[in-house]
Amino acid sequence: MEVSFSKEIEALRLGEGDTFHGEGILAITKGLLQSGVAYVGGYQGAPVSHLLDVMVQAKPYMDELGVHVEACSNEASAAAMLGASIHYPLRGAVTWKSIVGTNVAADALSNLSSPGVRGGVLIVVGEDYGEGASVIQERTHAYALKSSMCLLDPRPDLGVMVNMVEHGFRLSETSNMPCIMELRIRTCHVRGSFECKDNLPPAVSTRALIEEPAGFDYMRLAHPPVTFRHEKLKGEERLPAARRYIAEHQLNELIPGKHEDLGIIVQGGLYNALIRSLQQLGLADAFGATDIPLLVLNVTYPLVPEEVADFCAGKRAVLVVEEGQPEYIEQEIATLLRRRDIQTALHGCDLLPPAGELGVEALAGGLAPFVERYLPGSAQQSSNESAHGWLAGNRERRAAVAAQSGTPLPNRPPSFCIGCPERPVFSALKLAQQDSGPVHIAADIGCHAFGTFEPFSMGHSILGYGMSLASRAGVSPMMQRRVLSIMGDGGFWHNGLLTGVQSALFNGDDAVLMIFKNGYTSATGTQDIISTPDDEVKAHAVDKQQSLVDKNQTIESTLKGLGVQWLRTVHTYDVSKMRSTLNDAFTSSFNGLKVIIAEGECQLERQRRIKPWIASLLKKGERVVRVKYGVDEDVCNGDHACIRLSGCPTLTIKDNPDPLKVDPVAVVIDGCVGCGLCGANAHAATLCPSFYRAEVVQNPKWHERLLHSLRGAVVRVLQPA
Amino acid sequence: MTIMNRTQPITLLICALGGEGGGVLTEWLVDVARHAGYAAQSTSIPGVAQRTGATTYYVEVFPVPLAELGGRKPVFSLSPVPGALDAIVSSELLETTRQIGNGMSSRERTLVISSSSRTLTTAERMELGDGRADAQRLVDVIKAFSREHHVFDMGTAARESGTIVSAVMLGAVAGSGLFPFPREAYEQVVRGGGDKISKMAEASLRGFAKAFDAVNAPRQQAAMVTGLLATSQDEAPATAALPQAVASLFPPAVHDLLALGHARVLDYQDADYARLYVERLQKVLAAERSADPAAAQGFAITREMARWLALWMAFDDIVRVAELKSRASRARRVRDEVKAGDHDIVKVYDHFKPGAPEFAALLPDSLANRVTAWDRRRATPWALPLKVGSHSVFGMASLRLLASMRWLRRRGQRFAQEQALIERWLDAVARGTQAHWRLGHEIALCGRLIKGYGTTNERGKHNLLHVIDHLAIAPLPDGAPSARADAIAAARTAALADEAGTALDAALVRHGAPPRPVKAVPVRWVRQPRGLATAAQAKSKAH
């Protein structure tokens, strides 16, 4: 990838006495090094991508420390990597986006948790939940429960988070359980600071190798008969050991308050939101001093029964603040209280919304009735009323704005970047369906999923990353017309090659697969993959503007090797060619798997490469050609068919300069990278003839100037005013 | 800024689009606070919003210097609290309103600084007609739901300074005095470490300064707002020279559009054609005078017809396009549009794809019919994709040659056809007007359906004629003129709703008219995939 993390890498080198300033996820990264981690792996995905990106770019420093960093092909391979800690005293950390990544990793996680670990294991997951999330809304908590892994949910204060990283490893080592640390989106991106410690080079590392492999020990295998023993160990030894450690080191924080007969038990990650909503109710100050005692669970599994019981005992009521469903923690606490016959009233989902992010407003909405019921005292009344006023005010204001703005505001979902190589394919697909009729489209995860938004609105299902081809296996045999599966190269390597291609070939399925070969896993932050063009190729390219993905043929050779017989590679900006290739695939008499490789390098990466290159050429006064497309405002018919076929952010509309006409005309605004789609569409779809391609030659050569001036003279004679 | 509450953090919500540098902006703000010795925190939810979507950033600063807090650390919220924001700064007008709609801004507390510039959403851009949200309405919402507001064009400020909008937003925040930091503190952070200032930093500082002044100096800001309001108004149409002889035939109320229309038709063909335009418009005027002798409606029908008649009579064809594209004024326009330097060479390639119909249009009936017949026999219609370099001698020569075929146009098949259709529409307007002023007016407004070129133009004409035949003339369940007027109005809006005309057909049926006839489309044979033979097929095979 072309993005540079040099600044962040510097921050990783900080030591005792320094203060780290930056994002949460980078603080965690630093925490790993301070804990003497020996190996790090994972699969990129918001909001934790930076952890791996930074470590991969920091390779020289990692080598200095003896830390091994692996960019894994998917979460399963990352989880399997943790197997190193089963036998050896190695601290290992992996990271991915949850819930989806944890789903992919589940098999390895079960087989890791069963024998248990010797070296500490920390799984840093980005809990992609609530506002800004891009995946199905489920909790990672379930995995911790079913596989007996500790679950850390630190309060979003950089110091606490880093501290919990170090504790996480020790907790894992004392309990032999892997630890998951769940970080919500905003926690990963929170900007704060913490006091650093020196990084700890691991005792066993790439610089201090293991001399001999461990001796044979059946207990370390996830294989019967020992798996039955493992299950008992979880309950008899590991969980108790974990609870002891949590209690001894007070990982969960007890915050006193004057209303001792009440209490709130909160997931660490929600602490800040809770404090702010208590403030709104006048029950806390800006520094977190609260009137109602809190039990902040920086570890949400396992709970420490004594801790919870002691907190609840003697209280009139306790509120459990827990995000997402089902309410595992509340249920466990309920069981715990019942078993110990503690009569404290328990509240949670009865007052708080059972689903969705617990923001300050949602939390306050649940706290208010709790306070009303248990603190009817005059002291609270006023502040509670003001809180009610605030909540009601929000509701009224929303209604009022909706009323005033009349029609609901148009949404603004993310979409293809300016000049994205994937947009033209959807233009072609729209046209091809006009020829061959509409087809069932199995969509996938990746930038190409933006094709599900306007103006294309294409795609019938999304079953997971790289799953599109597999997800049509039941549809295509039942469908008169052929089914199209769309997959990115990221998804292809993550999963699609085996679950999709291999299966389709083995079963001799009649399927059409479109692979977007843009050279990177772009949606996760343009990380490199095995089919990314090599750095040498980029360095030696004479024209750095051109797409370079064709220089890496790994996907093609892999498919051929597997026995794919119908394989076409099309440059994505050639809309007509893509259209006819799609029609061929839909109507061909070949009944096997038909693969179209849509080739075009990610425009984000290209621009990051091109901009500095152009700048350097101009600086040296060398010849540069800049391409921009445009629309003749007096020819444009104001029908915007071109926009319905593109959706490029730079192809927009403006007031019609012709006072006779009323509808706005199309216009290409600054930022156009001259990708060529406008021209290709104008031809492929026979749009109105208003599009032009302008080539601006800066620092032209002398003979160019001469030719141009002669030409210009003649042209001006021909031209009317 | 109102008297600062020293027991609560100062809260700021930032709205930006992907790639506008919102991340840099928050980093700047947090650094400014840190250097000034204040506790601060920022959060964001970038995700895939970086891909041109809308996203927000949230910043909290505690108003009391850390030194005075006696070691206590404020607990900041990670997400904005609706109704508890001190300020919202936004780079896009619609997104500002969206956040206000989410309940974020409160009249009592919130300062709203928004750009007046719009980045249109796809939904707004893809409409057949005009799908843009009403900017004035958006500004009104800001005014109504903020303690104080500043609205100015951040996009232009950024462009003029050669920087991106994040620097402008920083200037706006600084200028508003939201935070207890001096201007220098902000500029220092933008300037960055190191003794020499980078070109980028300089540009950022220029953008910063523009916005700082815009928000800081109320007078300037007021000027900018009024500037915005002015631009949101449509500029008055430029009045072209109108021959006295023609002017005298029409009431002054019509003159501005008449002048434009007359000039357009004259420029398109010749004096005779312009005369025909005037004659046609007189018919309409006569009809309107009889329907509305007191001119209570201000000759609205004649005005609209002056517009739509001219546009239809000057229908787009390859001759017209060649004429427009070969003008010197056009070459100049392209040069500024692509922002070419004085010494840069600009090469312009025009994308044409004329099909058989475009050429047939210029041929007499007999020939034209043969060409179109030949074209229909083909599997896919014939078309000639061209990339003409209008900067080159050959390119310009061929454009001029085509443009000179104006005389051929008159003799061509399409010209005759268009005139016939125009007459039908004109007739419907005249009759409609005599029956009921509103009916005539609605039919006149249907001229909007006739647009441009090729298939778009065909679609428009079919829709218009169908509407006229079945809603204006043919018997309806409720044949009252006013009912017909309503029906036509509904159909016209529906016709602009979707390309396929689904909405139009629905509207037609709703008013008791038949939907448009289904157009024949070439069917491409798709072989059945390896589906098993149906029972019937199996049987037939057996025998």
PDB file of N, CA and C in Angstrom, chain A residues 610-684:
ATOM      1  N   ILE A 610       0.537   8.453  -8.478  1.00  0.00           N
ATOM      2  CA  ILE A 610       0.635   9.404  -9.596  1.00  0.00           C
ATOM      3  C   ILE A 610       0.941  10.814  -9.118  1.00  0.00           C
ATOM      4  N   LYS A 611       0.215  11.273  -8.074  1.00  0.00           N
ATOM      5  CA  LYS A 611       0.323  12.686  -7.674  1.00  0.00           C
ATOM      6  C   LYS A 611       1.761  13.115  -7.432  1.00  0.00           C
ATOM      7  N   PRO A 612       2.504  12.405  -6.568  1.00  0.00           N
ATOM      8  CA  PRO A 612       3.901  12.838  -6.356  1.00  0.00           C
ATOM      9  C   PRO A 612       4.732  12.752  -7.631  1.00  0.00           C
ATOM     10  N   TRP A 613       4.415  11.747  -8.471  1.00  0.00           N
ATOM     11  CA  TRP A 613       5.191  11.572  -9.718  1.00  0.00           C
ATOM     12  C   TRP A 613       4.983  12.772 -10.635  1.00  0.00           C
ATOM     13  N   ILE A 614       3.714  13.134 -10.863  1.00  0.00           N
ATOM     14  CA  ILE A 614       3.395  14.300 -11.710  1.00  0.00           C
ATOM     15  C   ILE A 614       4.092  15.543 -11.149  1.00  0.00           C
ATOM     16  N   ALA A 615       3.945  15.721  -9.831  1.00  0.00           N
ATOM     17  CA  ALA A 615       4.546  16.903  -9.189  1.00  0.00           C
ATOM     18  C   ALA A 615       6.033  16.968  -9.496  1.00  0.00           C
ATOM     19  N   SER A 616       6.701  15.817  -9.390  1.00  0.00           N
ATOM     20  CA  SER A 616       8.156  15.810  -9.610  1.00  0.00           C
ATOM     21  C   SER A 616       8.455  16.159 -11.063  1.00  0.00           C
ATOM     22  N   LEU A 617       7.667  15.645 -12.009  1.00  0.00           N
ATOM     23  CA  LEU A 617       7.894  15.938 -13.436  1.00  0.00           C
ATOM     24  C   LEU A 617       7.739  17.440 -13.688  1.00  0.00           C
ATOM     25  N   LEU A 618       6.653  18.018 -13.146  1.00  0.00           N
ATOM     26  CA  LEU A 618       6.403  19.451 -13.359  1.00  0.00           C
ATOM     27  C   LEU A 618       7.545  20.270 -12.765  1.00  0.00           C
ATOM     28  N   LYS A 619       8.007  19.820 -11.611  1.00  0.00           N
ATOM     29  CA  LYS A 619       9.098  20.524 -10.942  1.00  0.00           C
ATOM     30  C   LYS A 619      10.313  20.574 -11.860  1.00  0.00           C
ATOM     31  N   LYS A 620      10.558  19.437 -12.544  1.00  0.00           N
ATOM     32  CA  LYS A 620      11.718  19.356 -13.442  1.00  0.00           C
ATOM     33  C   LYS A 620      11.409  19.994 -14.799  1.00  0.00           C
ATOM     34  N   GLY A 621      10.182  20.557 -14.925  1.00  0.00           N
ATOM     35  CA  GLY A 621       9.809  21.208 -16.187  1.00  0.00           C
ATOM     36  C   GLY A 621       9.637  20.232 -17.330  1.00  0.00           C
ATOM     37  N   GLU A 622       9.268  18.987 -16.998  1.00  0.00           N
ATOM     38  CA  GLU A 622       9.100  17.994 -18.066  1.00  0.00           C
ATOM     39  C   GLU A 622       7.657  17.947 -18.555  1.00  0.00           C
ATOM     40  N   ARG A 623       7.477  17.321 -19.703  1.00  0.00           N
ATOM     41  CA  ARG A 623       6.173  17.261 -20.350  1.00  0.00           C
ATOM     42  C   ARG A 623       5.214  16.373 -19.546  1.00  0.00           C
ATOM     43  N   VAL A 624       4.016  16.923 -19.267  1.00  0.00           N
ATOM     44  CA  VAL A 624       2.998  16.151 -18.552  1.00  0.00           C
ATOM     45  C   VAL A 624       1.661  16.311 -19.270  1.00  0.00           C
ATOM     46  N   VAL A 625       0.955  15.212 -19.457  1.00  0.00           N
ATOM     47  CA  VAL A 625      -0.379  15.283 -20.062  1.00  0.00           C
ATOM     48  C   VAL A 625      -1.420  14.979 -18.995  1.00  0.00           C
ATOM     49  N   ARG A 626      -2.342  15.936 -18.815  1.00  0.00           N
ATOM     50  CA  ARG A 626      -3.409  15.766 -17.834  1.00  0.00           C
ATOM     51  C   ARG A 626      -4.722  15.610 -18.606  1.00  0.00           C
ATOM     52  N   VAL A 627      -5.503  14.599 -18.248  1.00  0.00           N
ATOM     53  CA  VAL A 627      -6.766  14.353 -18.953  1.00  0.00           C
ATOM     54  C   VAL A 627      -7.944  14.739 -18.072  1.00  0.00           C
ATOM     55  N   LYS A 628      -8.891  15.464 -18.635  1.00  0.00           N
ATOM     56  CA  LYS A 628     -10.141  15.752 -17.915  1.00  0.00           C
ATOM     57  C   LYS A 628     -11.283  15.631 -18.905  1.00  0.00           C
ATOM     58  N   TYR A 629     -12.387  15.082 -18.449  1.00  0.00           N
ATOM     59  CA  TYR A 629     -13.570  14.995 -19.301  1.00  0.00           C
ATOM     60  C   TYR A 629     -14.467  16.185 -19.030  1.00  0.00           C
ATOM     61  N   GLY A 630     -15.337  16.485 -19.979  1.00  0.00           N
ATOM     62  CA  GLY A 630     -16.239  17.616 -19.805  1.00  0.00           C
ATOM     63  C   GLY A 630     -17.532  17.402 -20.563  1.00  0.00           C
ATOM     64  N   VAL A 631     -18.514  18.254 -20.265  1.00  0.00           N
ATOM     65  CA  VAL A 631     -19.820  18.195 -20.908  1.00  0.00           C
ATOM     66  C   VAL A 631     -20.095  19.562 -21.523  1.00  0.00           C
ATOM     67  N   ASP A 632     -20.515  19.570 -22.792  1.00  0.00           N
ATOM     68  CA  ASP A 632     -20.920  20.836 -23.404  1.00  0.00           C
ATOM     69  C   ASP A 632     -22.313  21.198 -22.909  1.00  0.00           C
ATOM     70  N   GLU A 633     -22.382  22.291 -22.144  1.00  0.00           N
ATOM     71  CA  GLU A 633     -23.642  22.621 -21.476  1.00  0.00           C
ATOM     72  C   GLU A 633     -24.757  22.931 -22.477  1.00  0.00           C
ATOM     73  N   ASP A 634     -24.383  23.401 -23.681  1.00  0.00           N
ATOM     74  CA  ASP A 634     -25.439  23.737 -24.651  1.00  0.00           C
ATOM     75  C   ASP A 634     -25.872  22.513 -25.457  1.00  0.00           C
ATOM     76  N   VAL A 635     -25.119  21.417 -25.366  1.00  0.00           N
ATOM     77  CA  VAL A 635     -25.516  20.193 -26.070  1.00  0.00           C
ATOM     78  C   VAL A 635     -26.216  19.227 -25.120  1.00  0.00           C
ATOM     79  N   CYS A 636     -25.819  19.255 -23.832  1.00  0.00           N
ATOM     80  CA  CYS A 636     -26.404  18.356 -22.830  1.00  0.00           C
ATOM     81  C   CYS A 636     -27.920  18.478 -22.835  1.00  0.00           C
ATOM     82  N   ASN A 637     -28.621  17.332 -22.806  1.00  0.00           N
ATOM     83  CA  ASN A 637     -30.082  17.389 -22.916  1.00  0.00           C
ATOM     84  C   ASN A 637     -30.776  17.406 -21.553  1.00  0.00           C
ATOM     85  N   GLY A 638     -29.987  17.439 -20.473  1.00  0.00           N
ATOM     86  CA  GLY A 638     -30.589  17.589 -19.151  1.00  0.00           C
ATOM     87  C   GLY A 638     -31.398  16.386 -18.692  1.00  0.00           C
ATOM     88  N   ASP A 639     -31.109  15.225 -19.273  1.00  0.00           N
ATOM     89  CA  ASP A 639     -31.859  14.018 -18.919  1.00  0.00           C
ATOM     90  C   ASP A 639     -31.106  13.190 -17.882  1.00  0.00           C
ATOM     91  N   HIS A 640     -29.799  13.413 -17.773  1.00  0.00           N
ATOM     92  CA  HIS A 640     -28.937  12.800 -16.759  1.00  0.00           C
ATOM     93  C   HIS A 640     -28.826  11.283 -16.887  1.00  0.00           C
ATOM     94  N   ALA A 641     -29.058  10.770 -18.095  1.00  0.00           N
ATOM     95  CA  ALA A 641     -28.876   9.330 -18.333  1.00  0.00           C
ATOM     96  C   ALA A 641     -27.430   8.938 -18.051  1.00  0.00           C
ATOM     97  N   CYS A 642     -26.516   9.863 -18.344  1.00  0.00           N
ATOM     98  CA  CYS A 642     -25.089   9.565 -18.131  1.00  0.00           C
ATOM     99  C   CYS A 642     -24.814   9.324 -16.648  1.00  0.00           C
ATOM    100  N   ILE A 643     -25.508  10.068 -15.778  1.00  0.00           N
ATOM    101  CA  ILE A 643     -25.288   9.929 -14.341  1.00  0.00           C
ATOM    102  C   ILE A 643     -25.878   8.607 -13.848  1.00  0.00           C
ATOM    103  N   ARG A 644     -27.030   8.244 -14.414  1.00  0.00           N
ATOM    104  CA  ARG A 644     -27.653   6.972 -14.014  1.00  0.00           C
ATOM    105  C   ARG A 644     -26.808   5.781 -14.442  1.00  0.00           C
ATOM    106  N   LEU A 645     -25.835   6.038 -15.308  1.00  0.00           N
ATOM    107  CA  LEU A 645     -24.979   4.954 -15.795  1.00  0.00           C
ATOM    108  C   LEU A 645     -23.580   5.028 -15.179  1.00  0.00           C
ATOM    109  N   SER A 646     -23.361   6.009 -14.289  1.00  0.00           N
ATOM    110  CA  SER A 646     -22.012   6.184 -13.744  1.00  0.00           C
ATOM    111  C   SER A 646     -22.020   6.453 -12.237  1.00  0.00           C
ATOM    112  N   GLY A 647     -22.620   7.565 -11.824  1.00  0.00           N
ATOM    113  CA  GLY A 647     -22.643   7.899 -10.402  1.00  0.00           C
ATOM    114  C   GLY A 647     -21.324   8.455  -9.902  1.00  0.00           C
ATOM    115  N   CYS A 648     -20.387   8.747 -10.829  1.00  0.00           N
ATOM    116  CA  CYS A 648     -19.100   9.312 -10.398  1.00  0.00           C
ATOM    117  C   CYS A 648     -19.335  10.642  -9.675  1.00  0.00           C
ATOM    118  N   PRO A 649     -18.674  10.834  -8.528  1.00  0.00           N
ATOM    119  CA  PRO A 649     -18.880  12.074  -7.760  1.00  0.00           C
ATOM    120  C   PRO A 649     -18.563  13.336  -8.558  1.00  0.00           C
ATOM    121  N   THR A 650     -17.670  13.238  -9.575  1.00  0.00           N
ATOM    122  CA  THR A 650     -17.321  14.453 -10.315  1.00  0.00           C
ATOM    123  C   THR A 650     -18.241  14.680 -11.514  1.00  0.00           C
ATOM    124  N   LEU A 651     -19.130  13.719 -11.790  1.00  0.00           N
ATOM    125  CA  LEU A 651     -20.119  13.931 -12.852  1.00  0.00           C
ATOM    126  C   LEU A 651     -21.425  14.325 -12.169  1.00  0.00           C
ATOM    127  N   THR A 652     -21.630  15.636 -12.060  1.00  0.00           N
ATOM    128  CA  THR A 652     -22.781  16.111 -11.293  1.00  0.00           C
ATOM    129  C   THR A 652     -23.611  17.067 -12.149  1.00  0.00           C
ATOM    130  N   ILE A 653     -24.486  17.844 -11.530  1.00  0.00           N
ATOM    131  CA  ILE A 653     -25.350  18.733 -12.312  1.00  0.00           C
ATOM    132  C   ILE A 653     -25.255  20.167 -11.803  1.00  0.00           C
ATOM    133  N   LYS A 654     -25.584  21.104 -12.666  1.00  0.00           N
ATOM    134  CA  LYS A 654     -25.605  22.523 -12.273  1.00  0.00           C
ATOM    135  C   LYS A 654     -26.788  23.200 -12.972  1.00  0.00           C
ATOM    136  N   ASP A 655     -27.122  24.422 -12.522  1.00  0.00           N
ATOM    137  CA  ASP A 655     -28.209  25.171 -13.145  1.00  0.00           C
ATOM    138  C   ASP A 655     -27.964  25.272 -14.638  1.00  0.00           C
ATOM    139  N   ASN A 656     -29.035  25.194 -15.417  1.00  0.00           N
ATOM    140  CA  ASN A 656     -28.899  25.284 -16.862  1.00  0.00           C
ATOM    141  C   ASN A 656     -28.573  26.717 -17.265  1.00  0.00           C
ATOM    142  N   PRO A 657     -27.423  26.943 -17.919  1.00  0.00           N
ATOM    143  CA  PRO A 657     -27.056  28.319 -18.296  1.00  0.00           C
ATOM    144  C   PRO A 657     -27.990  28.884 -19.372  1.00  0.00           C
ATOM    145  N   ASP A 658     -28.741  28.008 -20.042  1.00  0.00           N
ATOM    146  CA  ASP A 658     -29.663  28.451 -21.082  1.00  0.00           C
ATOM    147  C   ASP A 658     -30.974  28.901 -20.431  1.00  0.00           C
ATOM    148  N   PRO A 659     -31.268  30.227 -20.463  1.00  0.00           N
ATOM    149  CA  PRO A 659     -32.469  30.731 -19.769  1.00  0.00           C
ATOM    150  C   PRO A 659     -33.763  30.101 -20.281  1.00  0.00           C
ATOM    151  N   LEU A 660     -33.732  29.526 -21.502  1.00  0.00           N
ATOM    152  CA  LEU A 660     -34.947  28.899 -22.033  1.00  0.00           C
ATOM    153  C   LEU A 660     -35.205  27.547 -21.371  1.00  0.00           C
ATOM    154  N   LYS A 661     -34.125  26.837 -21.029  1.00  0.00           N
ATOM    155  CA  LYS A 661     -34.280  25.485 -20.482  1.00  0.00           C
ATOM    156  C   LYS A 661     -34.386  25.545 -18.963  1.00  0.00           C
ATOM    157  N   VAL A 662     -35.094  24.579 -18.372  1.00  0.00           N
ATOM    158  CA  VAL A 662     -35.315  24.609 -16.922  1.00  0.00           C
ATOM    159  C   VAL A 662     -34.529  23.519 -16.184  1.00  0.00           C
ATOM    160  N   ASP A 663     -34.384  22.344 -16.793  1.00  0.00           N
ATOM    161  CA  ASP A 663     -33.727  21.250 -16.072  1.00  0.00           C
ATOM    162  C   ASP A 663     -32.218  21.461 -16.023  1.00  0.00           C
ATOM    163  N   PRO A 664     -31.574  21.108 -14.883  1.00  0.00           N
ATOM    164  CA  PRO A 664     -30.124  21.296 -14.753  1.00  0.00           C
ATOM    165  C   PRO A 664     -29.359  20.445 -15.766  1.00  0.00           C
ATOM    166  N   VAL A 665     -28.172  20.930 -16.134  1.00  0.00           N
ATOM    167  CA  VAL A 665     -27.330  20.183 -17.076  1.00  0.00           C
ATOM    168  C   VAL A 665     -26.230  19.448 -16.322  1.00  0.00           C
ATOM    169  N   ALA A 666     -25.710  18.400 -16.955  1.00  0.00           N
ATOM    170  CA  ALA A 666     -24.592  17.658 -16.368  1.00  0.00           C
ATOM    171  C   ALA A 666     -23.328  18.491 -16.470  1.00  0.00           C
ATOM    172  N   VAL A 667     -22.417  18.305 -15.507  1.00  0.00           N
ATOM    173  CA  VAL A 667     -21.142  19.005 -15.528  1.00  0.00           C
ATOM    174  C   VAL A 667     -20.094  18.116 -14.857  1.00  0.00           C
ATOM    175  N   VAL A 668     -18.871  18.149 -15.403  1.00  0.00           N
ATOM    176  CA  VAL A 668     -17.770  17.418 -14.776  1.00  0.00           C
ATOM    177  C   VAL A 668     -16.958  18.425 -13.967  1.00  0.00           C
ATOM    178  N   ILE A 669     -16.936  18.248 -12.642  1.00  0.00           N
ATOM    179  CA  ILE A 669     -16.280  19.236 -11.780  1.00  0.00           C
ATOM    180  C   ILE A 669     -14.818  18.854 -11.528  1.00  0.00           C
ATOM    181  N   ASP A 670     -14.076  19.773 -10.902  1.00  0.00           N
ATOM    182  CA  ASP A 670     -12.675  19.508 -10.557  1.00  0.00           C
ATOM    183  C   ASP A 670     -12.582  18.210  -9.763  1.00  0.00           C
ATOM    184  N   GLY A 671     -11.484  17.526  -9.941  1.00  0.00           N
ATOM    185  CA  GLY A 671     -11.308  16.259  -9.239  1.00  0.00           C
ATOM    186  C   GLY A 671     -11.406  15.092 -10.197  1.00  0.00           C
ATOM    187  N   CYS A 672     -11.961  15.350 -11.400  1.00  0.00           N
ATOM    188  CA  CYS A 672     -12.005  14.307 -12.429  1.00  0.00           C
ATOM    189  C   CYS A 672     -10.578  13.842 -12.694  1.00  0.00           C
ATOM    190  N   VAL A 673     -10.377  12.526 -12.662  1.00  0.00           N
ATOM    191  CA  VAL A 673      -9.027  11.998 -12.896  1.00  0.00           C
ATOM    192  C   VAL A 673      -8.877  11.492 -14.330  1.00  0.00           C
ATOM    193  N   GLY A 674      -9.890  11.759 -15.150  1.00  0.00           N
ATOM    194  CA  GLY A 674      -9.804  11.383 -16.566  1.00  0.00           C
ATOM    195  C   GLY A 674      -9.732   9.890 -16.785  1.00  0.00           C
ATOM    196  N   CYS A 675     -10.523   9.141 -16.016  1.00  0.00           N
ATOM    197  CA  CYS A 675     -10.462   7.675 -16.099  1.00  0.00           C
ATOM    198  C   CYS A 675     -10.985   7.170 -17.439  1.00  0.00           C
ATOM    199  N   GLY A 676     -11.851   7.968 -18.074  1.00  0.00           N
ATOM    200  CA  GLY A 676     -12.324   7.592 -19.408  1.00  0.00           C
ATOM    201  C   GLY A 676     -13.713   6.988 -19.436  1.00  0.00           C
ATOM    202  N   LEU A 677     -14.307   6.781 -18.256  1.00  0.00           N
ATOM    203  CA  LEU A 677     -15.625   6.136 -18.214  1.00  0.00           C
ATOM    204  C   LEU A 677     -16.676   6.963 -18.951  1.00  0.00           C
ATOM    205  N   CYS A 678     -16.649   8.290 -18.770  1.00  0.00           N
ATOM    206  CA  CYS A 678     -17.652   9.145 -19.422  1.00  0.00           C
ATOM    207  C   CYS A 678     -17.667   8.892 -20.918  1.00  0.00           C
ATOM    208  N   GLY A 679     -16.467   8.872 -21.532  1.00  0.00           N
ATOM    209  CA  GLY A 679     -16.383   8.643 -22.969  1.00  0.00           C
ATOM    210  C   GLY A 679     -16.842   7.241 -23.331  1.00  0.00           C
ATOM    211  N   ALA A 680     -16.390   6.257 -22.549  1.00  0.00           N
ATOM    212  CA  ALA A 680     -16.728   4.860 -22.843  1.00  0.00           C
ATOM    213  C   ALA A 680     -18.245   4.662 -22.761  1.00  0.00           C
ATOM    214  N   ASN A 681     -18.864   5.258 -21.734  1.00  0.00           N
ATOM    215  CA  ASN A 681     -20.325   5.135 -21.595  1.00  0.00           C
ATOM    216  C   ASN A 681     -21.035   5.844 -22.738  1.00  0.00           C
ATOM    217  N   ALA A 682     -20.534   7.041 -23.092  1.00  0.00           N
ATOM    218  CA  ALA A 682     -21.180   7.804 -24.164  1.00  0.00           C
ATOM    219  C   ALA A 682     -21.254   6.949 -25.419  1.00  0.00           C
ATOM    220  N   HIS A 683     -20.202   6.174 -25.673  1.00  0.00           N
ATOM    221  CA  HIS A 683     -20.206   5.311 -26.856  1.00  0.00           C
ATOM    222  C   HIS A 683     -21.010   4.045 -26.627  1.00  0.00           C
ATOM    223  N   ALA A 684     -20.746   3.359 -25.495  1.00  0.00           N
ATOM    224  CA  ALA A 684     -21.389   2.060 -25.257  1.00  0.00           C
ATOM    225  C   ALA A 684     -22.906   2.201 -25.189  1.00  0.00           C
TER     226      ALA A 684
END
